[in-house]
Amino acid sequence: MKVAILGFAHGHVGMYCDIWRDRPELGIEVVSVWDHDPLRLAEVAGKRSLRACGDLSELLSQPGIEAVVI
């Protein structure tokens, strides 16, 4: 399942991403991220090799996204 993340303001979101990355048998792949803070968005996307979306409609319109984490 391909998921997108809506915001990284809370540290636990990064923990979710780490667990999903380290446990591929769960079948969850984080593919893109949005955050209202452009600096945090760039940092997280670069660190985790995720597609950074500066606009929510861009993120939500991506083909293949099956769920979002808020």
PDB file of C-alpha atoms in Angstrom, residues 3-65:
ATOM      1  CA  VAL A   3       0.812   6.139   1.544  1.00  0.00           C
ATOM      2  CA  ALA A   4       1.458   9.855   1.764  1.00  0.00           C
ATOM      3  CA  ILE A   5       2.238  11.767   4.938  1.00  0.00           C
ATOM      4  CA  LEU A   6       0.413  15.003   5.739  1.00  0.00           C
ATOM      5  CA  GLY A   7       2.761  16.734   8.149  1.00  0.00           C
ATOM      6  CA  PHE A   8       5.846  15.858  10.153  1.00  0.00           C
ATOM      7  CA  ALA A   9       5.303  18.238  13.083  1.00  0.00           C
ATOM      8  CA  HIS A  10       5.088  15.343  15.542  1.00  0.00           C
ATOM      9  CA  GLY A  11       8.087  13.081  16.071  1.00  0.00           C
ATOM     10  CA  HIS A  12       6.031   9.901  16.096  1.00  0.00           C
ATOM     11  CA  VAL A  13       5.344  10.261  12.368  1.00  0.00           C
ATOM     12  CA  GLY A  14       9.027   9.640  11.673  1.00  0.00           C
ATOM     13  CA  MET A  15       8.853   6.521  13.836  1.00  0.00           C
ATOM     14  CA  TYR A  16       5.970   5.187  11.727  1.00  0.00           C
ATOM     15  CA  CYS A  17       8.039   5.749   8.596  1.00  0.00           C
ATOM     16  CA  ASP A  18      11.028   3.964  10.106  1.00  0.00           C
ATOM     17  CA  ILE A  19       8.938   0.938  11.088  1.00  0.00           C
ATOM     18  CA  TRP A  20       7.326   0.692   7.651  1.00  0.00           C
ATOM     19  CA  ARG A  21      10.741   1.010   5.975  1.00  0.00           C
ATOM     20  CA  ASP A  22      12.341  -1.607   8.245  1.00  0.00           C
ATOM     21  CA  ARG A  23       9.453  -4.083   8.018  1.00  0.00           C
ATOM     22  CA  PRO A  24       8.674  -4.523   4.307  1.00  0.00           C
ATOM     23  CA  GLU A  25       6.458  -7.493   5.131  1.00  0.00           C
ATOM     24  CA  LEU A  26       3.875  -4.951   6.354  1.00  0.00           C
ATOM     25  CA  GLY A  27       3.442  -3.844   2.743  1.00  0.00           C
ATOM     26  CA  ILE A  28       3.395  -0.108   3.489  1.00  0.00           C
ATOM     27  CA  GLU A  29       5.487   2.223   1.352  1.00  0.00           C
ATOM     28  CA  VAL A  30       5.662   5.937   2.120  1.00  0.00           C
ATOM     29  CA  VAL A  31       6.063   7.722  -1.207  1.00  0.00           C
ATOM     30  CA  SER A  32       5.388  11.408  -0.671  1.00  0.00           C
ATOM     31  CA  VAL A  33       5.022  14.069   1.967  1.00  0.00           C
ATOM     32  CA  TRP A  34       3.448  17.466   2.526  1.00  0.00           C
ATOM     33  CA  ASP A  35       4.070  19.834   5.428  1.00  0.00           C
ATOM     34  CA  HIS A  36       2.936  23.402   6.043  1.00  0.00           C
ATOM     35  CA  ASP A  37       6.522  24.294   7.004  1.00  0.00           C
ATOM     36  CA  PRO A  38       8.594  24.465   3.787  1.00  0.00           C
ATOM     37  CA  LEU A  39      11.910  24.012   5.612  1.00  0.00           C
ATOM     38  CA  ARG A  40      10.705  20.911   7.453  1.00  0.00           C
ATOM     39  CA  LEU A  41       9.198  19.584   4.214  1.00  0.00           C
ATOM     40  CA  ALA A  42      12.516  19.921   2.378  1.00  0.00           C
ATOM     41  CA  GLU A  43      14.470  18.394   5.268  1.00  0.00           C
ATOM     42  CA  VAL A  44      12.187  15.378   5.714  1.00  0.00           C
ATOM     43  CA  ALA A  45      11.802  14.707   2.001  1.00  0.00           C
ATOM     44  CA  GLY A  46      15.546  14.866   1.443  1.00  0.00           C
ATOM     45  CA  LYS A  47      16.432  12.752   4.474  1.00  0.00           C
ATOM     46  CA  ARG A  48      13.872  10.059   3.646  1.00  0.00           C
ATOM     47  CA  SER A  49      14.046  10.228  -0.172  1.00  0.00           C
ATOM     48  CA  LEU A  50      10.366  11.104  -0.462  1.00  0.00           C
ATOM     49  CA  ARG A  51       8.591  13.222  -3.034  1.00  0.00           C
ATOM     50  CA  ALA A  52       7.965  16.656  -1.505  1.00  0.00           C
ATOM     51  CA  CYS A  53       4.630  18.239  -2.374  1.00  0.00           C
ATOM     52  CA  GLY A  54       4.204  21.917  -1.584  1.00  0.00           C
ATOM     53  CA  ASP A  55       0.478  21.763  -2.246  1.00  0.00           C
ATOM     54  CA  LEU A  56      -2.068  19.326  -0.789  1.00  0.00           C
ATOM     55  CA  SER A  57      -3.973  18.968  -4.049  1.00  0.00           C
ATOM     56  CA  GLU A  58      -0.731  17.921  -5.768  1.00  0.00           C
ATOM     57  CA  LEU A  59      -0.129  15.266  -3.123  1.00  0.00           C
ATOM     58  CA  LEU A  60      -3.691  13.947  -3.101  1.00  0.00           C
ATOM     59  CA  SER A  61      -3.933  13.761  -6.898  1.00  0.00           C
ATOM     60  CA  GLN A  62      -0.955  11.418  -7.277  1.00  0.00           C
ATOM     61  CA  PRO A  63      -1.912   8.128  -8.881  1.00  0.00           C
ATOM     62  CA  GLY A  64      -1.337   5.106  -6.692  1.00  0.00           C
ATOM     63  CA  ILE A  65      -1.743   6.807  -3.296  1.00  0.00           C
TER      64      ILE A  65
END
